[in-house]
C-alpha cells in the first residue's frame, strides 16, 4: 500500500526535487551551490513546493525549475 502524501510527510519528497532543481540552476547560471540553495529556499516556488495543497510536488524537476525561473 502506498502511503498518502500529506503536509506532515511531504518533507520526505522534497530533498530530491530540490537537489535536481538547484543543480540545473548551478549548471546554467554558474553560481556556487550554497548561493543557489539560498536563492531557491527564499523563492516563492519553494514556498509553494513545501505546501501539499499546491500539488507542485507532483511536478518533475524540469517543470519546477522552469516555474522557478519564470517567477524569479
Tab-separated table of C-alpha atoms in Angstrom:
chain	number	residue	atom	x	y	z
A	1	UNK	CA	0.000	0.000	0.000
A	2	UNK	CA	1.342	3.428	-0.971
A	3	UNK	CA	1.005	5.984	1.826
A	4	UNK	CA	-0.961	9.134	1.142
A	5	UNK	CA	1.062	12.330	0.817
A	6	UNK	CA	0.081	14.866	3.454
A	7	UNK	CA	1.538	18.096	4.777
A	8	UNK	CA	3.047	16.017	7.601
A	9	UNK	CA	5.101	13.731	5.327
A	10	UNK	CA	5.659	15.925	2.263
A	11	UNK	CA	9.132	16.820	3.527
A	12	UNK	CA	10.242	13.298	2.574
A	13	UNK	CA	9.759	14.021	-1.138
A	14	UNK	CA	11.315	17.457	-1.314
A	15	UNK	CA	15.092	16.914	-0.987
A	16	UNK	CA	15.448	15.022	-4.274
A	17	UNK	CA	13.427	17.571	-6.190
A	18	UNK	CA	15.280	20.485	-4.603
A	19	UNK	CA	18.694	18.998	-5.411
A	20	UNK	CA	17.675	18.454	-9.032
A	21	UNK	CA	16.308	21.997	-9.451
A	22	UNK	CA	19.279	23.635	-7.758
A	23	UNK	CA	21.719	21.510	-9.774
A	24	UNK	CA	20.139	22.744	-13.001
A	25	UNK	CA	20.379	26.318	-11.785
A	26	UNK	CA	24.051	25.909	-10.853
A	27	UNK	CA	24.912	24.459	-14.264
A	28	UNK	CA	23.023	27.112	-16.184
A	29	UNK	CA	23.963	30.169	-14.125
A	30	UNK	CA	27.425	29.218	-12.814
A	31	UNK	CA	26.756	30.165	-9.209
A	32	UNK	CA	28.119	28.463	-6.084
A	33	UNK	CA	25.949	25.687	-4.682
A	34	UNK	CA	25.300	27.406	-1.364
A	35	UNK	CA	24.166	30.593	-3.084
A	36	UNK	CA	21.877	28.642	-5.417
A	37	UNK	CA	20.344	26.808	-2.459
A	38	UNK	CA	19.789	30.053	-0.557
A	39	UNK	CA	18.118	31.651	-3.555
A	40	UNK	CA	15.830	28.672	-4.079
A	41	UNK	CA	14.831	28.378	-0.417
A	42	UNK	CA	13.913	32.083	-0.393
A	43	UNK	CA	11.817	31.801	-3.554
A	44	UNK	CA	8.057	31.729	-3.951
A	45	UNK	CA	8.466	28.490	-5.879
A	46	UNK	CA	9.929	26.800	-2.807
A	47	UNK	CA	7.170	28.234	-0.620
A	48	UNK	CA	4.607	26.681	-2.964
A	49	UNK	CA	6.549	23.417	-3.236
A	50	UNK	CA	6.532	22.921	0.531
A	51	UNK	CA	2.727	23.283	0.724
A	52	UNK	CA	0.999	19.998	-0.065
A	53	UNK	CA	-2.204	21.651	-1.258
A	54	UNK	CA	-0.482	23.344	-4.236
A	55	UNK	CA	0.424	19.897	-5.659
A	56	UNK	CA	3.634	21.403	-7.056
A	57	UNK	CA	5.405	18.391	-5.557
A	58	UNK	CA	3.692	16.319	-8.293
A	59	UNK	CA	5.740	18.126	-10.924
A	60	UNK	CA	9.049	16.864	-12.206
A	61	UNK	CA	12.281	18.748	-11.543
A	62	UNK	CA	12.406	20.310	-15.019
A	63	UNK	CA	8.900	21.744	-14.657
A	64	UNK	CA	9.677	23.024	-11.154
A	65	UNK	CA	12.893	24.580	-12.455
A	66	UNK	CA	11.012	26.355	-15.237
A	67	UNK	CA	8.442	27.599	-12.725
A	68	UNK	CA	11.291	28.890	-10.566
A	69	UNK	CA	12.877	30.752	-13.489
A	70	UNK	CA	9.519	32.185	-14.583
A	71	UNK	CA	8.855	33.603	-11.108
A	72	UNK	CA	12.394	34.801	-10.436
